[in-house]
Amino acid sequence: MATSIFTKIIAREIPCFRIHEDEHVFAFLDINPLSRGHTLVIPKEPAQTLDQLSEESAAALGRVLPRISRAILRATGATAFNILQNNGAMAHQVVMHVHFHIIPKYADGSGLGIQWPARALGADEGAALATAITDQLQ
Ligand code: 5GP
């Protein structure tokens, strides 16, 4: 697996404002926050994208994300937040190490801006897609 700047942060070769560390997970403040409290939660495992991550690391991330989110809300006073998790350069991933952004959203509008160009899902398309994806889960 390739290493990235986040590997160096975990190894303390690059400084950061650390929030949490356990056997599998590391969390720290984003260096260019979208809003106050913007935090990155990453696995120590250097998987590039979520689909490549082990179940052990995924479970550890899932266990701690709600707790870190609660701490950020309490510390900042924010009452809303987004979790953002980009996979692949086309999906705006810049650092090729799995990371979850926790981004508080404030009344002044700071936080994550979202475009949501939704369209209707046709019945035939939905049935075919659900079958295709379900088959791949086997
Ligand atoms: P991505 O676009 O890959 O989902 O987001 C990568 C995030 O990592 C960005 O929000 C960026 O500000 C953050 N980041 C990149 N390099 C560093 C760094 O050296 N230290 C910290 N704390 N954050 C970083």
mmCIF file with all atom_site columns, C-alpha atoms and ligand atoms in Angstrom:
data_model
loop_
_atom_site.group_PDB
_atom_site.id
_atom_site.type_symbol
_atom_site.label_atom_id
_atom_site.label_alt_id
_atom_site.label_comp_id
_atom_site.label_asym_id
_atom_site.label_entity_id
_atom_site.label_seq_id
_atom_site.pdbx_PDB_ins_code
_atom_site.Cartn_x
_atom_site.Cartn_y
_atom_site.Cartn_z
_atom_site.occupancy
_atom_site.B_iso_or_equiv
_atom_site.pdbx_formal_charge
_atom_site.auth_seq_id
_atom_site.auth_comp_id
_atom_site.auth_asym_id
_atom_site.auth_atom_id
_atom_site.pdbx_PDB_model_num
ATOM   1   C CA  . MET A 1 1   ? 0.000   0.000   0.000   1.00 0.00 ? 1   MET A CA  1
ATOM   2   C CA  . ALA A 1 2   ? 1.279   3.489   -0.854  1.00 0.00 ? 2   ALA A CA  1
ATOM   3   C CA  . THR A 1 3   ? 2.113   5.972   1.843   1.00 0.00 ? 3   THR A CA  1
ATOM   4   C CA  . SER A 1 4   ? 1.012   9.602   1.973   1.00 0.00 ? 4   SER A CA  1
ATOM   5   C CA  . ILE A 1 5   ? 1.397   12.684  4.091   1.00 0.00 ? 5   ILE A CA  1
ATOM   6   C CA  . PHE A 1 6   ? -1.082  11.113  6.538   1.00 0.00 ? 6   PHE A CA  1
ATOM   7   C CA  . THR A 1 7   ? 1.314   8.207   7.141   1.00 0.00 ? 7   THR A CA  1
ATOM   8   C CA  . LYS A 1 8   ? 3.876   10.799  8.200   1.00 0.00 ? 8   LYS A CA  1
ATOM   9   C CA  . ILE A 1 9   ? 1.350   12.494  10.484  1.00 0.00 ? 9   ILE A CA  1
ATOM   10  C CA  . ILE A 1 10  ? 0.528   9.173   12.175  1.00 0.00 ? 10  ILE A CA  1
ATOM   11  C CA  . ALA A 1 11  ? 4.278   8.553   12.607  1.00 0.00 ? 11  ALA A CA  1
ATOM   12  C CA  . ARG A 1 12  ? 4.670   12.074  14.063  1.00 0.00 ? 12  ARG A CA  1
ATOM   13  C CA  . GLU A 1 13  ? 7.130   12.999  11.326  1.00 0.00 ? 13  GLU A CA  1
ATOM   14  C CA  . ILE A 1 14  ? 4.804   15.922  10.507  1.00 0.00 ? 14  ILE A CA  1
ATOM   15  C CA  . PRO A 1 15  ? 3.080   17.881  13.291  1.00 0.00 ? 15  PRO A CA  1
ATOM   16  C CA  . CYS A 1 16  ? -0.678  18.098  13.673  1.00 0.00 ? 16  CYS A CA  1
ATOM   17  C CA  . PHE A 1 17  ? -3.292  19.065  16.207  1.00 0.00 ? 17  PHE A CA  1
ATOM   18  C CA  . ARG A 1 18  ? -4.173  15.552  17.398  1.00 0.00 ? 18  ARG A CA  1
ATOM   19  C CA  . ILE A 1 19  ? -7.621  14.812  18.785  1.00 0.00 ? 19  ILE A CA  1
ATOM   20  C CA  . HIS A 1 20  ? -7.720  11.055  19.184  1.00 0.00 ? 20  HIS A CA  1
ATOM   21  C CA  . GLU A 1 21  ? -5.542  7.991   18.772  1.00 0.00 ? 21  GLU A CA  1
ATOM   22  C CA  . ASP A 1 22  ? -6.175  4.312   19.370  1.00 0.00 ? 22  ASP A CA  1
ATOM   23  C CA  . GLU A 1 23  ? -4.836  1.036   17.982  1.00 0.00 ? 23  GLU A CA  1
ATOM   24  C CA  . HIS A 1 24  ? -6.445  1.515   14.550  1.00 0.00 ? 24  HIS A CA  1
ATOM   25  C CA  . VAL A 1 25  ? -7.537  5.148   14.292  1.00 0.00 ? 25  VAL A CA  1
ATOM   26  C CA  . PHE A 1 26  ? -5.985  8.612   14.342  1.00 0.00 ? 26  PHE A CA  1
ATOM   27  C CA  . ALA A 1 27  ? -7.876  11.941  14.311  1.00 0.00 ? 27  ALA A CA  1
ATOM   28  C CA  . PHE A 1 28  ? -6.581  15.493  13.940  1.00 0.00 ? 28  PHE A CA  1
ATOM   29  C CA  . LEU A 1 29  ? -7.655  18.976  12.881  1.00 0.00 ? 29  LEU A CA  1
ATOM   30  C CA  . ASP A 1 30  ? -7.676  19.697  9.141   1.00 0.00 ? 30  ASP A CA  1
ATOM   31  C CA  . ILE A 1 31  ? -4.924  22.179  8.255   1.00 0.00 ? 31  ILE A CA  1
ATOM   32  C CA  . ASN A 1 32  ? -7.288  24.115  5.942   1.00 0.00 ? 32  ASN A CA  1
ATOM   33  C CA  . PRO A 1 33  ? -10.639 23.888  7.720   1.00 0.00 ? 33  PRO A CA  1
ATOM   34  C CA  . LEU A 1 34  ? -13.929 24.581  5.978   1.00 0.00 ? 34  LEU A CA  1
ATOM   35  C CA  . SER A 1 35  ? -15.274 25.567  9.389   1.00 0.00 ? 35  SER A CA  1
ATOM   36  C CA  . ARG A 1 36  ? -14.217 25.702  13.025  1.00 0.00 ? 36  ARG A CA  1
ATOM   37  C CA  . GLY A 1 37  ? -13.572 22.172  14.296  1.00 0.00 ? 37  GLY A CA  1
ATOM   38  C CA  . HIS A 1 38  ? -13.119 20.561  10.863  1.00 0.00 ? 38  HIS A CA  1
ATOM   39  C CA  . THR A 1 39  ? -11.489 17.255  11.742  1.00 0.00 ? 39  THR A CA  1
ATOM   40  C CA  . LEU A 1 40  ? -10.020 14.327  9.817   1.00 0.00 ? 40  LEU A CA  1
ATOM   41  C CA  . VAL A 1 41  ? -10.496 10.791  11.139  1.00 0.00 ? 41  VAL A CA  1
ATOM   42  C CA  . ILE A 1 42  ? -8.244  8.229   9.476   1.00 0.00 ? 42  ILE A CA  1
ATOM   43  C CA  . PRO A 1 43  ? -7.330  4.569   9.816   1.00 0.00 ? 43  PRO A CA  1
ATOM   44  C CA  . LYS A 1 44  ? -3.706  3.809   10.610  1.00 0.00 ? 44  LYS A CA  1
ATOM   45  C CA  . GLU A 1 45  ? -3.905  1.252   7.819   1.00 0.00 ? 45  GLU A CA  1
ATOM   46  C CA  . PRO A 1 46  ? -2.688  3.077   4.674   1.00 0.00 ? 46  PRO A CA  1
ATOM   47  C CA  . ALA A 1 47  ? -5.577  2.051   2.399   1.00 0.00 ? 47  ALA A CA  1
ATOM   48  C CA  . GLN A 1 48  ? -6.113  4.577   -0.353  1.00 0.00 ? 48  GLN A CA  1
ATOM   49  C CA  . THR A 1 49  ? -9.892  4.351   -0.669  1.00 0.00 ? 49  THR A CA  1
ATOM   50  C CA  . LEU A 1 50  ? -12.719 2.999   1.488   1.00 0.00 ? 50  LEU A CA  1
ATOM   51  C CA  . ASP A 1 51  ? -13.377 0.004   -0.745  1.00 0.00 ? 51  ASP A CA  1
ATOM   52  C CA  . GLN A 1 52  ? -9.788  -1.153  -0.078  1.00 0.00 ? 52  GLN A CA  1
ATOM   53  C CA  . LEU A 1 53  ? -10.041 -0.871  3.716   1.00 0.00 ? 53  LEU A CA  1
ATOM   54  C CA  . SER A 1 54  ? -10.037 -3.930  5.985   1.00 0.00 ? 54  SER A CA  1
ATOM   55  C CA  . GLU A 1 55  ? -13.148 -4.724  8.005   1.00 0.00 ? 55  GLU A CA  1
ATOM   56  C CA  . GLU A 1 56  ? -11.105 -4.386  11.193  1.00 0.00 ? 56  GLU A CA  1
ATOM   57  C CA  . SER A 1 57  ? -10.133 -0.777  10.399  1.00 0.00 ? 57  SER A CA  1
ATOM   58  C CA  . ALA A 1 58  ? -13.623 0.020   9.125   1.00 0.00 ? 58  ALA A CA  1
ATOM   59  C CA  . ALA A 1 59  ? -15.162 -1.248  12.357  1.00 0.00 ? 59  ALA A CA  1
ATOM   60  C CA  . ALA A 1 60  ? -12.715 0.784   14.437  1.00 0.00 ? 60  ALA A CA  1
ATOM   61  C CA  . LEU A 1 61  ? -13.581 3.941   12.465  1.00 0.00 ? 61  LEU A CA  1
ATOM   62  C CA  . GLY A 1 62  ? -17.290 3.309   12.800  1.00 0.00 ? 62  GLY A CA  1
ATOM   63  C CA  . ARG A 1 63  ? -16.923 2.810   16.542  1.00 0.00 ? 63  ARG A CA  1
ATOM   64  C CA  . VAL A 1 64  ? -15.181 6.117   17.155  1.00 0.00 ? 64  VAL A CA  1
ATOM   65  C CA  . LEU A 1 65  ? -16.794 8.491   14.624  1.00 0.00 ? 65  LEU A CA  1
ATOM   66  C CA  . PRO A 1 66  ? -19.912 9.203   16.727  1.00 0.00 ? 66  PRO A CA  1
ATOM   67  C CA  . ARG A 1 67  ? -17.809 9.870   19.846  1.00 0.00 ? 67  ARG A CA  1
ATOM   68  C CA  . ILE A 1 68  ? -15.459 12.281  18.045  1.00 0.00 ? 68  ILE A CA  1
ATOM   69  C CA  . SER A 1 69  ? -18.452 13.981  16.414  1.00 0.00 ? 69  SER A CA  1
ATOM   70  C CA  . ARG A 1 70  ? -20.073 14.505  19.822  1.00 0.00 ? 70  ARG A CA  1
ATOM   71  C CA  . ALA A 1 71  ? -16.828 15.959  21.207  1.00 0.00 ? 71  ALA A CA  1
ATOM   72  C CA  . ILE A 1 72  ? -16.562 18.406  18.295  1.00 0.00 ? 72  ILE A CA  1
ATOM   73  C CA  . LEU A 1 73  ? -20.170 19.521  18.719  1.00 0.00 ? 73  LEU A CA  1
ATOM   74  C CA  . ARG A 1 74  ? -19.692 20.075  22.453  1.00 0.00 ? 74  ARG A CA  1
ATOM   75  C CA  . ALA A 1 75  ? -16.375 21.903  22.006  1.00 0.00 ? 75  ALA A CA  1
ATOM   76  C CA  . THR A 1 76  ? -17.521 24.187  19.187  1.00 0.00 ? 76  THR A CA  1
ATOM   77  C CA  . GLY A 1 77  ? -21.173 24.715  20.031  1.00 0.00 ? 77  GLY A CA  1
ATOM   78  C CA  . ALA A 1 78  ? -22.132 23.576  16.551  1.00 0.00 ? 78  ALA A CA  1
ATOM   79  C CA  . THR A 1 79  ? -25.418 21.677  16.320  1.00 0.00 ? 79  THR A CA  1
ATOM   80  C CA  . ALA A 1 80  ? -25.059 20.314  12.780  1.00 0.00 ? 80  ALA A CA  1
ATOM   81  C CA  . PHE A 1 81  ? -22.270 18.681  10.846  1.00 0.00 ? 81  PHE A CA  1
ATOM   82  C CA  . ASN A 1 82  ? -21.461 16.756  7.693   1.00 0.00 ? 82  ASN A CA  1
ATOM   83  C CA  . ILE A 1 83  ? -19.344 13.651  7.278   1.00 0.00 ? 83  ILE A CA  1
ATOM   84  C CA  . LEU A 1 84  ? -17.519 13.723  3.949   1.00 0.00 ? 84  LEU A CA  1
ATOM   85  C CA  . GLN A 1 85  ? -15.494 10.830  2.625   1.00 0.00 ? 85  GLN A CA  1
ATOM   86  C CA  . ASN A 1 86  ? -13.966 11.239  -0.850  1.00 0.00 ? 86  ASN A CA  1
ATOM   87  C CA  . ASN A 1 87  ? -12.687 8.287   -2.874  1.00 0.00 ? 87  ASN A CA  1
ATOM   88  C CA  . GLY A 1 88  ? -10.649 8.872   -6.017  1.00 0.00 ? 88  GLY A CA  1
ATOM   89  C CA  . ALA A 1 89  ? -9.341  12.052  -7.629  1.00 0.00 ? 89  ALA A CA  1
ATOM   90  C CA  . MET A 1 90  ? -12.536 12.444  -9.684  1.00 0.00 ? 90  MET A CA  1
ATOM   91  C CA  . ALA A 1 91  ? -14.443 12.515  -6.395  1.00 0.00 ? 91  ALA A CA  1
ATOM   92  C CA  . HIS A 1 92  ? -12.166 15.284  -5.053  1.00 0.00 ? 92  HIS A CA  1
ATOM   93  C CA  . GLN A 1 93  ? -9.840  13.055  -3.051  1.00 0.00 ? 93  GLN A CA  1
ATOM   94  C CA  . VAL A 1 94  ? -6.460  14.776  -2.790  1.00 0.00 ? 94  VAL A CA  1
ATOM   95  C CA  . VAL A 1 95  ? -4.708  12.763  -0.082  1.00 0.00 ? 95  VAL A CA  1
ATOM   96  C CA  . MET A 1 96  ? -4.683  9.100   -1.075  1.00 0.00 ? 96  MET A CA  1
ATOM   97  C CA  . HIS A 1 97  ? -5.216  7.677   2.404   1.00 0.00 ? 97  HIS A CA  1
ATOM   98  C CA  . VAL A 1 98  ? -8.765  6.952   3.596   1.00 0.00 ? 98  VAL A CA  1
ATOM   99  C CA  . HIS A 1 99  ? -10.124 9.816   5.658   1.00 0.00 ? 99  HIS A CA  1
ATOM   100 C CA  . PHE A 1 100 ? -13.450 10.947  7.027   1.00 0.00 ? 100 PHE A CA  1
ATOM   101 C CA  . HIS A 1 101 ? -13.992 14.699  7.257   1.00 0.00 ? 101 HIS A CA  1
ATOM   102 C CA  . ILE A 1 102 ? -16.146 15.831  10.177  1.00 0.00 ? 102 ILE A CA  1
ATOM   103 C CA  . ILE A 1 103 ? -17.247 19.326  9.183   1.00 0.00 ? 103 ILE A CA  1
ATOM   104 C CA  . PRO A 1 104 ? -19.375 21.403  11.559  1.00 0.00 ? 104 PRO A CA  1
ATOM   105 C CA  . LYS A 1 105 ? -22.035 23.516  9.853   1.00 0.00 ? 105 LYS A CA  1
ATOM   106 C CA  . TYR A 1 106 ? -22.767 26.932  11.359  1.00 0.00 ? 106 TYR A CA  1
ATOM   107 C CA  . ALA A 1 107 ? -25.565 29.457  11.049  1.00 0.00 ? 107 ALA A CA  1
ATOM   108 C CA  . ASP A 1 108 ? -23.178 31.839  9.241   1.00 0.00 ? 108 ASP A CA  1
ATOM   109 C CA  . GLY A 1 109 ? -23.056 29.299  6.404   1.00 0.00 ? 109 GLY A CA  1
ATOM   110 C CA  . SER A 1 110 ? -19.517 28.080  7.089   1.00 0.00 ? 110 SER A CA  1
ATOM   111 C CA  . GLY A 1 111 ? -19.006 24.384  6.611   1.00 0.00 ? 111 GLY A CA  1
ATOM   112 C CA  . LEU A 1 112 ? -19.582 22.090  3.668   1.00 0.00 ? 112 LEU A CA  1
ATOM   113 C CA  . GLY A 1 113 ? -21.441 23.442  0.625   1.00 0.00 ? 113 GLY A CA  1
ATOM   114 C CA  . ILE A 1 114 ? -23.287 20.743  -1.271  1.00 0.00 ? 114 ILE A CA  1
ATOM   115 C CA  . GLN A 1 115 ? -24.570 20.451  -4.828  1.00 0.00 ? 115 GLN A CA  1
ATOM   116 C CA  . TRP A 1 116 ? -27.165 17.687  -5.120  1.00 0.00 ? 116 TRP A CA  1
ATOM   117 C CA  . PRO A 1 117 ? -28.237 17.285  -8.755  1.00 0.00 ? 117 PRO A CA  1
ATOM   118 C CA  . ALA A 1 118 ? -30.810 14.577  -8.048  1.00 0.00 ? 118 ALA A CA  1
ATOM   119 C CA  . ARG A 1 119 ? -32.925 12.857  -10.701 1.00 0.00 ? 119 ARG A CA  1
ATOM   120 C CA  . ALA A 1 120 ? -35.674 10.255  -10.542 1.00 0.00 ? 120 ALA A CA  1
ATOM   121 C CA  . LEU A 1 121 ? -34.712 6.564   -10.466 1.00 0.00 ? 121 LEU A CA  1
ATOM   122 C CA  . GLY A 1 122 ? -36.731 4.550   -12.978 1.00 0.00 ? 122 GLY A CA  1
ATOM   123 C CA  . ALA A 1 123 ? -38.282 1.256   -11.850 1.00 0.00 ? 123 ALA A CA  1
ATOM   124 C CA  . ASP A 1 124 ? -36.454 -0.893  -14.422 1.00 0.00 ? 124 ASP A CA  1
ATOM   125 C CA  . GLU A 1 125 ? -33.131 0.820   -13.798 1.00 0.00 ? 125 GLU A CA  1
ATOM   126 C CA  . GLY A 1 126 ? -33.574 0.499   -10.026 1.00 0.00 ? 126 GLY A CA  1
ATOM   127 C CA  . ALA A 1 127 ? -34.391 -3.199  -10.177 1.00 0.00 ? 127 ALA A CA  1
ATOM   128 C CA  . ALA A 1 128 ? -31.460 -3.969  -12.502 1.00 0.00 ? 128 ALA A CA  1
ATOM   129 C CA  . LEU A 1 129 ? -28.994 -1.954  -10.441 1.00 0.00 ? 129 LEU A CA  1
ATOM   130 C CA  . ALA A 1 130 ? -30.121 -3.418  -7.116  1.00 0.00 ? 130 ALA A CA  1
ATOM   131 C CA  . THR A 1 131 ? -29.718 -6.932  -8.540  1.00 0.00 ? 131 THR A CA  1
ATOM   132 C CA  . ALA A 1 132 ? -26.294 -6.182  -10.026 1.00 0.00 ? 132 ALA A CA  1
ATOM   133 C CA  . ILE A 1 133 ? -24.959 -4.676  -6.806  1.00 0.00 ? 133 ILE A CA  1
ATOM   134 C CA  . THR A 1 134 ? -26.477 -7.372  -4.602  1.00 0.00 ? 134 THR A CA  1
ATOM   135 C CA  . ASP A 1 135 ? -24.866 -10.052 -6.784  1.00 0.00 ? 135 ASP A CA  1
ATOM   136 C CA  . GLN A 1 136 ? -21.475 -8.410  -6.237  1.00 0.00 ? 136 GLN A CA  1
ATOM   137 C CA  . LEU A 1 137 ? -21.958 -8.587  -2.467  1.00 0.00 ? 137 LEU A CA  1
ATOM   138 C CA  . GLN A 1 138 ? -22.093 -12.396 -2.534  1.00 0.00 ? 138 GLN A CA  1
HETATM 139 P P1  . 5GP B 2 .   ? -9.522  15.290  0.429   1.00 0.00 ? 1   5GP B P1  1
HETATM 140 O O1  . 5GP B 2 .   ? -9.812  16.308  -0.633  1.00 0.00 ? 1   5GP B O1  1
HETATM 141 O O2  . 5GP B 2 .   ? -8.414  14.349  0.023   1.00 0.00 ? 1   5GP B O2  1
HETATM 142 O O3  . 5GP B 2 .   ? -10.769 14.577  0.872   1.00 0.00 ? 1   5GP B O3  1
HETATM 143 O O4  . 5GP B 2 .   ? -9.057  16.122  1.677   1.00 0.00 ? 1   5GP B O4  1
HETATM 144 C C1  . 5GP B 2 .   ? -7.754  16.128  2.184   1.00 0.00 ? 1   5GP B C1  1
HETATM 145 C C2  . 5GP B 2 .   ? -7.754  17.054  3.378   1.00 0.00 ? 1   5GP B C2  1
HETATM 146 O O5  . 5GP B 2 .   ? -6.511  16.922  4.021   1.00 0.00 ? 1   5GP B O5  1
HETATM 147 C C3  . 5GP B 2 .   ? -7.908  18.541  3.019   1.00 0.00 ? 1   5GP B C3  1
HETATM 148 O O6  . 5GP B 2 .   ? -9.038  19.062  3.686   1.00 0.00 ? 1   5GP B O6  1
HETATM 149 C C4  . 5GP B 2 .   ? -6.609  19.166  3.490   1.00 0.00 ? 1   5GP B C4  1
HETATM 150 O O7  . 5GP B 2 .   ? -6.781  20.450  4.044   1.00 0.00 ? 1   5GP B O7  1
HETATM 151 C C5  . 5GP B 2 .   ? -6.102  18.155  4.521   1.00 0.00 ? 1   5GP B C5  1
HETATM 152 N N1  . 5GP B 2 .   ? -4.651  18.116  4.647   1.00 0.00 ? 1   5GP B N1  1
HETATM 153 C C6  . 5GP B 2 .   ? -3.772  17.951  3.623   1.00 0.00 ? 1   5GP B C6  1
HETATM 154 N N2  . 5GP B 2 .   ? -2.521  17.955  4.090   1.00 0.00 ? 1   5GP B N2  1
HETATM 155 C C7  . 5GP B 2 .   ? -2.600  18.102  5.431   1.00 0.00 ? 1   5GP B C7  1
HETATM 156 C C8  . 5GP B 2 .   ? -1.630  18.186  6.482   1.00 0.00 ? 1   5GP B C8  1
HETATM 157 O O8  . 5GP B 2 .   ? -0.418  18.109  6.270   1.00 0.00 ? 1   5GP B O8  1
HETATM 158 N N3  . 5GP B 2 .   ? -2.096  18.350  7.749   1.00 0.00 ? 1   5GP B N3  1
HETATM 159 C C9  . 5GP B 2 .   ? -3.432  18.414  8.028   1.00 0.00 ? 1   5GP B C9  1
HETATM 160 N N4  . 5GP B 2 .   ? -3.781  18.579  9.304   1.00 0.00 ? 1   5GP B N4  1
HETATM 161 N N5  . 5GP B 2 .   ? -4.372  18.355  7.073   1.00 0.00 ? 1   5GP B N5  1
HETATM 162 C C10 . 5GP B 2 .   ? -3.966  18.209  5.791   1.00 0.00 ? 1   5GP B C10 1
#
